[in-house]
Amino acid sequence: MSAQTTTYTATLRDIISLDPATGEEVGRATLCSAEDVAHAIERARAAQKAWSALTFRERARVVLNARELVLSEMDEIARLISRESGKPVAEAVAMEIVPTLDLMRYFARRTTRLLKPEKIDIGLYGLMGRSSRVVYRPLGVIGIISPWNFPWAIPLGEVVMALMAGNAVVLKPSELTPMVGLRIAETFRRAGLPEGLLEVVTGDGTTGAALAAAVVDKIMFTGSVATGRRVAEAAAKTLTPVVLELGGKDPMIVFEDADIEAAASAAVWGAFANSGQACASVERCYVHTRVAPQFTARVVEKTRALRQHAGTHPDSDLGAMSSVGQLRTVEEHLRDAVTRGARVLVGGGRPLDLHGGHFHQPTVLADVDHTMMVMREETFGPVLPVMTFADEAEAISLANDSLFGLTASVWTRDVRRGRRVATRIEAGTVMVNEVLYTHGIAQTPWGGVKQSGIGRTHGRLGLMELVAPYHIHVNHLARFEDVWWFNYTPRATELFRGLARRFATGSAWQTLLLAPQMMKRFIERRSKT
Ligand code: NDP
C-alpha cells in the first residue's frame, strides 16, 4: 500500500503481520510487486521537484507537524511497535520514539545550517582572483530498505533526513513489521506531506529486491551482510550508490579499574535490550582476569532478575524474539558453544512458562573462545558470552579479531586510557563507559567498518549521503586569459616548469618569483591573438 491514497494494482497475496509473543494477527499489508515499486518511484520522482524547490523552513514545518502527531500518539505507536516486533512497550518508547522525536527536532532546525553552501580555501588560486563554493542539492528519490528490529527509529530517521534534504522517499519496511512502516507514512500524510513524497512499498524480500534493482538515486539499506551484498550487486547494475548499515559482533572490554557495578548493568542492558536484536548489541564481553569473577557474578545476578513477558505486559524487561528463524539461530549458536566447552551460567533455552511465542531466556556463557559461532558470527539474540583477558594488548587484539566493526565499548575509570584504546579498535563507533545507544544521538554519525557496512547515517556525515555536492568555481578576473591556455611555445613550457617548481609549493613568495615569466607569457599570448 502507498503512504498516500493510491491503490495498488491487484496483488495475489497479502503479507500478514503477527505478534511474535502471541501469534495473533496485527494486520495485513499488500505484497507489492516490482511494478508497484516502479509506480511508487514514478510518483516519488514527480513529487520531488516541487518539494526540492521549497525552503528548509517549509519542509521543516511538515516534519515538526509529524513530530507533534508522534508525541500525541506515542502510546498507541509504542504499542504497535511492541506488538509487531515483540519488544517491551517501555523500550519502544525509550529506544524508538524518544530518539526519533529528538532527531525530528534536530534536522528540522539544523538542516539549513548543516547544508549551508561552503566556501573552499583554494590557496594560491584565490590570490589569482578565483573562488570556489560547494552547494548541496538533493539527490532525487531515495530508496530505504529497513529491518524489523527497530522498525520505527531506523526508517523514520532516514525518512526525515532525506525529506529535509529535499528528496522524496520510497520505503520498504520488513515483512515482519509492515504496519509500523505504514504508520510512519500515515503520520506524514496527516502532517501535510504532499502526495508521492513518501511512498511505502510493503512486501517481502522480492519487493526489496525490486527496489534495489530499480533506478533510484540512492539506496539506504539496513540489514544483514548477506542481503546487503545482494543489494550492492543489484545497485551496481544501475550504478546507484548505496549506504549499507549491516550487522555487528560488538565487543565490550571491561578493564580492571572499571566501575564493576555500572559495567555489569551496562553489559546486561547492552546484551539483552530488544532481546539482543540490535546491530549494536554487546555480543562479546572481554573482562580483565582480576575482576572477572566479581563482574560475572553481578552479570548473572542482574540477568536472573530480568522479567520476561510479552512486550505489551507492563512489567516486561524482555519480550519475545521477532521471528522463529532468529530464535533458531540463537539455539544453533548455543548448541555449538556448549558442544565446544562453553558453560551456561544462566538461561540457556526457551522459558518453560511462556508458551506460544518466540521467547528465549537471557543467557550468559563462560569458557568461550573464538572458535565458537557465538564469538564469530552475529547471534542477534539474548546471549552474552564472557571471556577473560590479561592485558590491554590482548583485549584490543580480541576485540579486533572479527569480520565486523560496528560499535565497541571500553570500560575504565581512566578516560585517557579509554580514548587511547578506542583509537585502536576497529569499529565505526567506540564508546567509553557507555554502550549500545549512540544510534539515538541525531548529531553523531552511525555506520560501520569492515563487513559492518559502507557509508554513514545520522549526523552531518549521514545528511551528506543524501545530497550531491556541486562545486561552483568563479574567475573574478575574467579579462585576463590563463597562462596555461593555447598555444604552447617554448616560453610557455619554461613557465610551466617554473609553475611546477614554485607555484606547486603553495608558497606565494615562490610564485612571485615567476612574475617576470608570467608577464612575458601574457605579452606573448596577447601578441598572438
Ligand atoms: P535482512 O537483511 O534479512 O533484511 C533487511 C531488509 O532487506 C528487510 O526489509 C528485508 O525484507 C529486505 N530484503 C530481503 N531480501 C532482500 C533482497 N534480496 N533485496 C533487497 N532487500 C531485501 O535483515 P533483517 O531484517 O534480518 O535485520 C537484521 C540484520 O540487520 C542484522 O544483521 C542486524 O545487525 C542488521 N542491522 C544493522 C543495523 C545497522 O545500523 N548497522 C541496524 C539494525 C539492524 P523482508 O524483511 O521483508 O524479508
Coordinates of C-alpha atoms and ligand atoms in Angstrom, one line a residue:
M1 CA 0.0 0.0 0.0
S2 CA 1.1 3.5 -0.6
A3 CA 1.6 6.1 2.0
Q4 CA -0.8 8.2 0.1
T5 CA -4.3 7.3 -1.0
T6 CA -3.1 5.5 -4.1
T7 CA -4.5 2.0 -4.7
Y8 CA -2.0 -0.5 -6.0
T9 CA -2.7 -2.9 -8.8
A10 CA -4.3 -6.1 -7.6
T11 CA -1.8 -8.4 -5.9
L12 CA -2.1 -12.1 -5.4
R13 CA -1.2 -12.1 -1.8
D14 CA -1.2 -10.1 1.3
I15 CA 1.5 -10.2 4.0
I16 CA 0.2 -11.0 7.4
S17 CA 1.9 -9.4 10.4
L18 CA 1.8 -11.5 13.5
D19 CA 2.6 -10.7 17.1
P20 CA 5.7 -12.8 17.9
A21 CA 4.6 -13.1 21.6
T22 CA 1.2 -14.5 20.9
G23 CA 0.9 -15.4 17.3
E24 CA -2.1 -13.0 16.9
E25 CA -2.6 -11.1 13.7
V26 CA -1.6 -7.5 14.0
G27 CA -2.6 -6.5 10.5
R28 CA -2.3 -7.2 6.7
A29 CA -0.5 -5.3 4.0
T30 CA -0.1 -5.6 0.3
L31 CA 2.8 -7.7 -1.1
C32 CA 4.0 -5.1 -3.6
S33 CA 5.3 -6.3 -6.9
A34 CA 8.1 -4.9 -9.0
E35 CA 5.5 -3.0 -11.0
D36 CA 4.1 -1.4 -7.8
V37 CA 7.7 -0.4 -6.8
A38 CA 8.2 1.2 -10.3
H39 CA 4.9 3.1 -9.9
A40 CA 5.9 4.3 -6.5
I41 CA 9.2 5.6 -7.8
E42 CA 7.5 7.4 -10.6
R43 CA 5.1 9.1 -8.2
A44 CA 8.0 10.0 -5.9
R45 CA 10.0 11.4 -8.7
A46 CA 7.1 13.5 -9.9
A47 CA 6.5 14.9 -6.4
Q48 CA 10.2 15.6 -5.6
K49 CA 10.7 18.6 -8.0
A50 CA 8.3 20.9 -6.2
W51 CA 9.4 19.7 -2.8
S52 CA 13.1 20.4 -3.5
A53 CA 12.0 24.0 -4.5
L54 CA 10.7 24.6 -1.0
T55 CA 12.8 26.3 1.6
F56 CA 14.2 24.3 4.5
R57 CA 11.7 26.1 6.8
E58 CA 8.8 25.0 4.7
R59 CA 10.0 21.4 4.8
A60 CA 10.7 21.7 8.5
R61 CA 7.1 22.7 9.1
V62 CA 5.8 19.3 7.8
V63 CA 8.4 17.4 9.9
L64 CA 7.5 19.3 13.0
N65 CA 3.8 18.7 12.4
A66 CA 4.6 15.0 12.1
R67 CA 6.6 15.3 15.4
E68 CA 3.6 16.7 17.1
L69 CA 1.5 13.8 16.0
V70 CA 4.1 11.3 17.1
L71 CA 4.2 13.0 20.5
S72 CA 0.5 13.0 21.0
E73 CA 0.1 9.4 19.7
M74 CA 3.2 8.0 21.4
D75 CA 1.5 5.3 23.4
E76 CA -0.5 3.9 20.5
I77 CA 2.6 3.9 18.3
A78 CA 4.7 2.2 21.0
R79 CA 2.1 -0.5 21.4
L80 CA 2.0 -1.1 17.7
I81 CA 5.8 -1.4 17.6
S82 CA 5.7 -3.8 20.6
R83 CA 3.0 -6.0 19.0
E84 CA 4.8 -6.2 15.7
S85 CA 8.4 -6.7 16.9
G86 CA 7.9 -8.3 20.3
K87 CA 9.9 -5.6 22.3
P88 CA 8.5 -4.2 25.6
V89 CA 6.4 -1.0 25.2
A90 CA 8.7 0.8 27.5
E91 CA 11.6 0.0 25.2
A92 CA 9.7 1.1 22.2
V93 CA 9.2 4.5 23.8
A94 CA 12.8 4.8 25.1
M95 CA 14.7 3.4 22.2
E96 CA 12.5 4.2 19.2
I97 CA 10.2 7.2 20.0
V98 CA 12.4 9.4 22.2
P99 CA 15.4 9.3 19.7
T100 CA 13.2 10.0 16.7
L101 CA 11.4 13.0 18.4
D102 CA 14.9 14.3 19.1
L103 CA 16.1 13.6 15.6
M104 CA 13.0 15.3 14.0
R105 CA 13.6 18.4 16.0
Y106 CA 17.3 18.4 15.3
F107 CA 17.1 18.0 11.5
A108 CA 14.0 20.3 11.2
R109 CA 16.0 23.1 12.9
R110 CA 19.5 22.4 11.8
T111 CA 19.4 21.2 8.1
T112 CA 19.7 24.8 6.9
R113 CA 23.0 25.2 8.7
L114 CA 24.3 21.7 8.0
L115 CA 23.7 22.2 4.3
K116 CA 24.9 25.8 4.0
P117 CA 27.0 26.4 0.9
E118 CA 30.6 26.1 1.8
K119 CA 33.5 28.3 0.6
I120 CA 36.6 26.4 -0.1
D121 CA 40.1 27.7 0.5
I122 CA 41.8 27.2 -2.8
G123 CA 45.1 28.6 -1.8
L124 CA 47.1 30.5 -4.5
Y125 CA 44.2 30.2 -6.9
G126 CA 42.4 32.5 -4.6
L127 CA 45.1 35.1 -4.9
M128 CA 44.6 34.8 -8.7
G129 CA 41.1 36.1 -8.3
R130 CA 39.2 32.7 -8.2
S131 CA 36.8 31.4 -5.7
S132 CA 35.1 28.1 -5.1
R133 CA 32.0 27.1 -3.3
V134 CA 30.2 23.8 -2.7
V135 CA 26.5 23.8 -2.8
Y136 CA 24.4 20.8 -1.7
R137 CA 21.5 19.7 -3.7
P138 CA 19.1 16.8 -3.1
L139 CA 19.7 13.5 -4.9
G140 CA 16.1 12.9 -6.0
V141 CA 14.5 9.7 -4.9
I142 CA 15.9 7.7 -2.0
G143 CA 15.1 4.0 -1.6
I144 CA 15.1 3.0 2.0
I145 CA 15.1 -0.7 2.9
S146 CA 14.9 -1.3 6.6
P147 CA 14.8 -4.2 9.0
W148 CA 12.4 -5.3 11.7
N149 CA 14.4 -4.8 14.8
F150 CA 14.0 -1.0 15.1
P151 CA 11.0 -0.8 12.7
W152 CA 10.2 2.8 13.7
A153 CA 13.5 4.5 14.6
I154 CA 15.6 3.3 11.7
P155 CA 13.4 4.1 8.7
L156 CA 11.9 7.2 10.3
G157 CA 15.3 8.8 11.0
E158 CA 16.3 8.3 7.4
V159 CA 13.0 9.5 6.0
V160 CA 13.3 12.7 8.0
M161 CA 16.8 13.4 6.9
A162 CA 16.0 12.6 3.2
L163 CA 13.0 14.8 3.2
M164 CA 14.7 17.7 4.9
A165 CA 17.5 17.5 2.3
G166 CA 14.8 17.9 -0.4
N167 CA 14.4 14.3 -1.6
A168 CA 11.4 12.0 -2.0
V169 CA 11.5 8.5 -0.4
V170 CA 10.3 5.1 -1.3
L171 CA 10.4 3.0 1.8
K172 CA 10.4 -0.8 2.0
P173 CA 9.8 -2.0 5.6
S174 CA 10.5 -5.5 6.7
E175 CA 7.7 -8.1 6.0
L176 CA 7.7 -8.7 9.8
T177 CA 6.8 -5.0 10.6
P178 CA 4.8 -3.6 7.7
M179 CA 2.2 -2.0 9.9
V180 CA 4.8 0.2 11.6
G181 CA 6.1 1.2 8.2
L182 CA 2.6 2.2 7.1
R183 CA 2.1 4.1 10.3
I184 CA 5.1 6.3 9.5
A185 CA 3.7 7.1 6.1
E186 CA 0.2 7.8 7.6
T187 CA 1.8 10.2 10.2
F188 CA 3.5 12.2 7.5
R189 CA 0.4 12.3 5.3
R190 CA -1.6 13.7 8.2
A191 CA 1.2 16.2 8.9
G192 CA 0.6 17.7 5.4
L193 CA 3.4 16.0 3.4
P194 CA 2.4 16.3 -0.2
E195 CA 1.3 13.2 -2.0
G196 CA 4.1 11.0 -3.5
L197 CA 6.9 12.2 -1.3
L198 CA 6.8 9.2 1.0
E199 CA 5.8 6.0 -0.7
V200 CA 5.7 2.9 1.4
V201 CA 6.0 -0.4 -0.6
T202 CA 5.2 -3.2 1.8
G203 CA 6.2 -6.7 0.9
D204 CA 8.9 -9.3 1.4
G205 CA 12.4 -9.8 0.1
T206 CA 11.2 -9.8 -3.5
T207 CA 9.8 -6.2 -3.0
G208 CA 13.2 -5.2 -1.5
A209 CA 15.0 -6.8 -4.4
A210 CA 12.8 -4.9 -6.9
L211 CA 13.6 -1.6 -5.1
A212 CA 17.3 -2.4 -5.1
A213 CA 17.2 -3.1 -8.8
A214 CA 15.2 0.0 -9.7
V215 CA 16.5 3.3 -10.9
V216 CA 16.6 5.5 -7.8
D217 CA 19.2 8.0 -6.7
K218 CA 20.5 6.2 -3.6
I219 CA 19.7 3.1 -1.6
M220 CA 19.9 3.3 2.2
F221 CA 19.9 -0.3 3.2
T222 CA 19.9 -1.6 6.8
G223 CA 20.0 -5.3 7.3
S224 CA 22.2 -8.4 7.2
V225 CA 25.5 -8.7 5.4
A226 CA 24.2 -11.4 3.1
T227 CA 21.3 -9.2 1.9
G228 CA 23.5 -6.1 1.9
R229 CA 25.8 -7.8 -0.6
R230 CA 22.8 -8.7 -2.8
V231 CA 21.6 -5.1 -2.7
A232 CA 25.0 -3.7 -3.6
E233 CA 25.2 -6.1 -6.5
A234 CA 21.8 -5.1 -7.8
A235 CA 22.5 -1.4 -7.4
A236 CA 25.8 -1.8 -9.2
K237 CA 24.0 -2.7 -12.4
T238 CA 22.4 0.8 -12.5
L239 CA 25.3 2.5 -10.7
T240 CA 23.1 3.5 -7.9
P241 CA 25.1 4.5 -4.8
V242 CA 24.3 2.6 -1.6
V243 CA 24.8 3.1 2.1
L244 CA 24.9 -0.3 3.8
E245 CA 24.2 -0.5 7.6
L246 CA 24.9 -4.1 8.3
G247 CA 25.5 -6.5 11.1
G248 CA 27.8 -6.3 14.1
K249 CA 29.5 -8.5 16.7
D250 CA 30.2 -5.7 19.1
P251 CA 32.8 -6.2 21.8
M252 CA 32.7 -4.8 25.3
I253 CA 36.0 -4.5 27.1
V254 CA 36.0 -4.2 30.9
F255 CA 39.3 -3.2 32.4
E256 CA 40.3 -3.9 36.0
D257 CA 39.8 -0.3 37.0
A258 CA 36.2 -0.1 35.7
D259 CA 33.2 0.6 37.9
I260 CA 32.2 -3.0 38.0
E261 CA 28.6 -2.4 39.1
A262 CA 27.9 0.0 36.2
A263 CA 29.8 -2.2 33.7
A264 CA 27.7 -5.2 34.8
S265 CA 24.4 -3.3 34.4
A266 CA 25.6 -2.0 31.0
A267 CA 26.6 -5.5 29.8
V268 CA 23.1 -6.8 30.8
W269 CA 21.2 -4.0 29.1
G270 CA 23.6 -3.9 26.1
A271 CA 23.2 -7.6 25.5
F272 CA 19.6 -8.1 26.3
A273 CA 17.7 -4.9 25.3
N274 CA 15.4 -5.8 22.4
S275 CA 16.2 -9.5 23.2
G276 CA 19.7 -8.8 21.9
Q277 CA 18.3 -8.0 18.4
A278 CA 20.2 -4.8 17.9
C279 CA 23.0 -4.4 15.5
A280 CA 25.0 -2.7 18.3
S281 CA 24.1 -5.2 21.0
V282 CA 27.0 -6.4 23.2
E283 CA 27.8 -9.7 21.5
R284 CA 31.2 -10.4 23.1
C285 CA 32.3 -9.4 26.5
Y286 CA 36.0 -9.3 27.5
V287 CA 36.8 -8.8 31.1
H288 CA 40.2 -8.5 32.8
T289 CA 41.1 -11.7 34.7
R290 CA 41.4 -9.8 38.0
V291 CA 37.8 -8.6 38.1
A292 CA 36.2 -11.4 36.1
P293 CA 34.8 -13.4 39.0
Q294 CA 33.2 -10.3 40.6
F295 CA 31.9 -8.9 37.3
T296 CA 30.5 -12.2 36.0
A297 CA 28.7 -12.8 39.3
R298 CA 27.0 -9.4 39.1
V299 CA 26.1 -10.0 35.5
V300 CA 24.5 -13.4 36.4
E301 CA 22.5 -11.9 39.3
K302 CA 21.2 -9.0 37.2
T303 CA 20.3 -11.3 34.4
R304 CA 18.3 -13.6 36.8
A305 CA 16.4 -10.5 37.9
L306 CA 15.1 -9.7 34.4
R307 CA 11.4 -10.3 33.9
Q308 CA 10.3 -11.8 30.6
H309 CA 6.8 -11.4 29.3
A310 CA 5.0 -10.3 26.1
G311 CA 6.1 -6.8 25.2
T312 CA 2.7 -5.3 26.0
H313 CA 2.9 -6.6 29.6
P314 CA 3.6 -3.6 31.9
D315 CA 6.5 -5.4 33.7
S316 CA 8.3 -6.8 30.8
D317 CA 12.1 -6.3 30.6
L318 CA 12.5 -8.7 27.7
G319 CA 9.8 -9.7 25.2
A320 CA 9.7 -12.3 22.5
M321 CA 12.2 -12.5 19.7
S322 CA 10.9 -11.2 16.4
S323 CA 10.8 -14.4 14.5
V324 CA 11.2 -18.2 14.9
G325 CA 14.1 -18.0 12.4
Q326 CA 16.0 -15.7 14.7
L327 CA 15.2 -17.9 17.7
R328 CA 16.7 -20.9 15.8
T329 CA 19.9 -19.0 15.1
V330 CA 20.3 -18.4 18.8
E331 CA 19.7 -22.0 19.6
E332 CA 22.2 -23.1 16.9
H333 CA 24.9 -20.8 18.3
L334 CA 24.3 -22.0 21.9
R335 CA 24.4 -25.6 20.8
D336 CA 27.7 -25.0 19.0
A337 CA 29.2 -23.2 22.1
V338 CA 28.2 -25.8 24.6
T339 CA 29.5 -28.6 22.4
R340 CA 32.8 -26.9 22.2
G341 CA 33.0 -26.5 26.0
A342 CA 31.1 -23.3 26.9
R343 CA 29.4 -23.2 30.3
V344 CA 25.8 -21.8 30.6
L345 CA 25.8 -19.6 33.8
V346 CA 22.2 -18.6 33.5
G347 CA 19.4 -19.1 30.9
G348 CA 20.2 -21.4 28.0
G349 CA 16.9 -22.2 26.4
R350 CA 13.3 -21.3 25.8
P351 CA 11.5 -20.3 29.0
L352 CA 9.2 -23.0 30.3
D353 CA 6.4 -20.7 31.5
L354 CA 5.9 -18.8 28.2
H355 CA 4.1 -20.7 25.5
G356 CA 3.1 -19.8 22.0
G357 CA 5.7 -17.1 21.4
H358 CA 9.3 -16.9 20.2
F359 CA 10.8 -16.3 23.6
H360 CA 14.4 -17.1 24.6
Q361 CA 15.8 -16.7 28.0
P362 CA 18.6 -14.2 28.5
T363 CA 21.7 -16.3 28.6
V364 CA 25.2 -15.8 30.0
L365 CA 28.1 -18.0 28.9
A366 CA 31.6 -18.5 30.3
D367 CA 34.5 -20.6 29.0
V368 CA 34.0 -19.3 25.4
D369 CA 36.7 -18.9 22.8
H370 CA 37.0 -17.6 19.2
T371 CA 36.4 -21.0 17.6
M372 CA 32.7 -20.8 18.6
M373 CA 30.0 -19.4 16.4
V374 CA 28.8 -17.3 19.3
M375 CA 32.1 -15.4 19.2
R376 CA 32.4 -15.1 15.5
E377 CA 29.0 -14.8 13.8
E378 CA 26.2 -12.4 14.6
T379 CA 23.9 -14.1 17.1
F380 CA 21.3 -11.3 17.2
G381 CA 19.7 -12.7 20.3
P382 CA 19.8 -12.6 24.1
V383 CA 23.2 -14.3 24.6
L384 CA 26.2 -12.7 26.5
P385 CA 29.4 -14.7 26.2
V386 CA 32.1 -13.6 28.7
M387 CA 35.8 -14.2 28.1
T388 CA 38.8 -13.0 30.0
F389 CA 42.0 -11.2 29.0
A390 CA 45.3 -10.5 30.8
D391 CA 46.3 -7.1 29.4
E392 CA 45.4 -4.2 27.2
A393 CA 47.1 -5.5 24.1
E394 CA 45.3 -8.8 24.4
A395 CA 41.9 -7.0 24.9
I396 CA 42.4 -4.9 21.8
S397 CA 43.5 -7.9 19.7
L398 CA 40.5 -10.0 20.8
A399 CA 38.1 -7.1 20.1
N400 CA 39.6 -6.6 16.6
D401 CA 39.5 -10.3 15.8
S402 CA 36.2 -10.1 13.9
L403 CA 34.9 -9.6 10.4
F404 CA 32.6 -6.9 11.8
G405 CA 33.2 -3.4 13.1
L406 CA 30.1 -1.5 14.0
T407 CA 30.4 -0.4 17.7
A408 CA 32.5 -1.3 20.7
S409 CA 32.7 -0.2 24.3
V410 CA 35.5 0.2 26.7
W411 CA 35.0 0.4 30.4
T412 CA 37.7 2.1 32.6
R413 CA 37.8 4.9 35.2
D414 CA 40.8 6.3 33.3
V415 CA 39.3 8.2 30.4
R416 CA 42.7 8.8 28.8
R417 CA 43.2 5.1 28.7
G418 CA 39.7 4.7 27.3
R419 CA 40.4 7.1 24.5
R420 CA 43.7 5.5 23.7
V421 CA 42.1 2.1 23.4
A422 CA 39.2 3.5 21.5
T423 CA 41.5 4.8 18.7
R424 CA 42.9 1.2 18.3
I425 CA 39.6 -0.6 18.0
E426 CA 38.2 -1.2 14.5
A427 CA 34.7 0.0 14.8
G428 CA 32.6 2.8 13.4
T429 CA 31.7 4.0 17.0
V430 CA 33.6 3.3 20.1
M431 CA 32.0 4.3 23.4
V432 CA 34.0 4.8 26.6
N433 CA 31.8 3.9 29.7
E434 CA 28.7 3.7 27.5
V435 CA 27.0 1.1 25.5
L436 CA 24.7 0.5 22.5
Y437 CA 22.8 3.7 22.5
T438 CA 24.5 6.3 20.1
H439 CA 22.2 5.5 17.2
G440 CA 19.8 7.5 19.3
I441 CA 22.0 10.7 19.1
A442 CA 20.9 12.6 16.0
Q443 CA 24.1 14.6 15.8
T444 CA 26.6 11.7 15.7
P445 CA 27.5 9.6 12.6
W446 CA 26.3 6.0 12.6
G447 CA 27.9 3.3 10.5
G448 CA 30.5 0.5 10.4
V449 CA 33.8 -0.5 9.1
K450 CA 34.8 -3.9 7.7
Q451 CA 31.7 -6.1 7.0
S452 CA 29.5 -3.9 9.2
G453 CA 28.9 -1.6 6.2
I454 CA 29.6 1.3 3.9
G455 CA 28.7 4.9 4.5
R456 CA 27.1 6.7 7.4
T457 CA 23.6 7.7 8.6
H458 CA 22.7 10.4 11.2
G459 CA 24.7 13.5 11.9
R460 CA 26.2 15.8 9.3
L461 CA 28.0 12.8 7.6
G462 CA 24.7 11.0 7.3
L463 CA 23.0 14.0 5.8
M464 CA 25.8 14.3 3.3
E465 CA 24.9 10.9 2.0
L466 CA 21.5 12.3 0.9
V467 CA 22.7 15.2 -1.1
A468 CA 25.1 15.7 -4.1
P469 CA 27.9 18.3 -3.6
Y470 CA 28.1 20.7 -6.6
H471 CA 31.2 22.7 -7.0
I472 CA 30.9 26.2 -8.3
H473 CA 34.1 27.9 -9.3
V474 CA 34.2 31.6 -10.3
N475 CA 37.0 33.6 -12.0
H476 CA 36.6 37.2 -10.9
L477 CA 39.3 38.4 -13.3
A478 CA 37.8 37.1 -16.5
R479 CA 39.5 39.5 -18.8
F480 CA 43.0 38.1 -18.1
E481 CA 43.3 34.9 -20.0
D482 CA 45.0 32.0 -18.3
V483 CA 48.7 31.4 -18.9
W484 CA 48.2 27.7 -19.5
W485 CA 45.8 28.1 -22.4
F486 CA 46.8 27.6 -26.0
N487 CA 49.2 27.9 -27.7
Y488 CA 52.2 26.1 -26.3
T489 CA 55.5 27.7 -27.1
P490 CA 59.0 27.1 -25.7
R491 CA 58.4 30.2 -23.4
A492 CA 55.2 28.6 -22.2
T493 CA 56.9 25.3 -21.5
E494 CA 59.5 27.1 -19.5
L495 CA 56.9 28.9 -17.5
F496 CA 55.1 25.6 -16.8
R497 CA 58.4 24.2 -15.4
G498 CA 58.5 27.2 -13.2
L499 CA 54.9 26.6 -12.0
A500 CA 55.9 23.0 -11.2
R501 CA 58.9 24.2 -9.1
R502 CA 57.4 27.2 -7.4
F503 CA 53.6 27.6 -7.7
A504 CA 53.0 23.9 -6.7
T505 CA 54.9 24.5 -3.4
G506 CA 51.8 26.5 -2.3
S507 CA 54.1 29.5 -1.4
A508 CA 53.1 32.9 -2.5
W509 CA 56.7 34.1 -2.3
Q510 CA 58.0 31.4 -4.5
T511 CA 55.2 32.1 -7.0
L512 CA 56.0 35.8 -7.0
L513 CA 59.4 34.9 -8.4
L514 CA 57.6 33.8 -11.5
A515 CA 56.1 37.2 -12.1
P516 CA 58.6 38.3 -14.9
Q517 CA 58.0 35.0 -16.8
M518 CA 54.2 35.4 -16.4
M519 CA 54.3 38.9 -17.8
K520 CA 56.3 37.7 -20.8
R521 CA 53.8 34.9 -21.4
F522 CA 50.9 37.4 -21.2
I523 CA 52.5 39.6 -23.7
E524 CA 53.3 36.6 -26.0
R525 CA 49.7 35.3 -25.8
R526 CA 48.3 38.8 -26.5
S527 CA 50.6 39.4 -29.5
K528 CA 49.5 36.0 -31.0
T529 CA 45.8 36.9 -30.9
Ligands
NDP1 P1 17.7 -8.7 6.3 O1 18.9 -8.5 5.5 O2 17.1 -10.1 6.2 O3 16.5 -7.7 5.8 C1 16.7 -6.3 5.7 C2 15.7 -5.7 4.8 O4 16.0 -6.2 3.5 C3 14.3 -6.2 5.0 O5 13.4 -5.1 4.7 C4 14.1 -7.3 4.0 O6 12.8 -7.6 3.7 C5 14.9 -6.8 2.9 N1 15.3 -7.8 1.9 C6 15.3 -9.1 2.0 N2 15.8 -9.7 0.9 C7 16.1 -8.7 0.0 C8 16.7 -8.6 -1.3 N3 17.1 -9.7 -1.9 N4 17.0 -7.4 -1.8 C9 16.6 -6.3 -1.1 N5 16.1 -6.3 0.1 C10 15.8 -7.5 0.7 O7 17.9 -8.3 7.8 P2 17.0 -8.4 9.0 O8 15.7 -7.8 8.7 O9 17.0 -9.8 9.4 O10 17.7 -7.5 10.0 C11 18.7 -8.0 10.9 C12 20.1 -7.5 10.4 O11 20.1 -6.1 10.3 C13 21.1 -7.9 11.4 O12 22.2 -8.4 10.7 C14 21.5 -6.5 12.0 O13 22.8 -6.5 12.5 C15 21.3 -5.6 10.9 N6 21.1 -4.3 11.3 C16 22.0 -3.3 11.1 C17 21.9 -2.1 11.7 C18 22.9 -1.0 11.5 O14 22.6 0.1 11.7 N7 24.1 -1.4 11.0 C19 20.7 -1.7 12.4 C20 19.7 -2.7 12.6 C21 19.9 -4.0 12.0 P3 12.0 -8.7 4.5 O15 12.2 -8.5 5.9 O16 10.6 -8.4 4.1 O17 12.5 -10.0 4.0

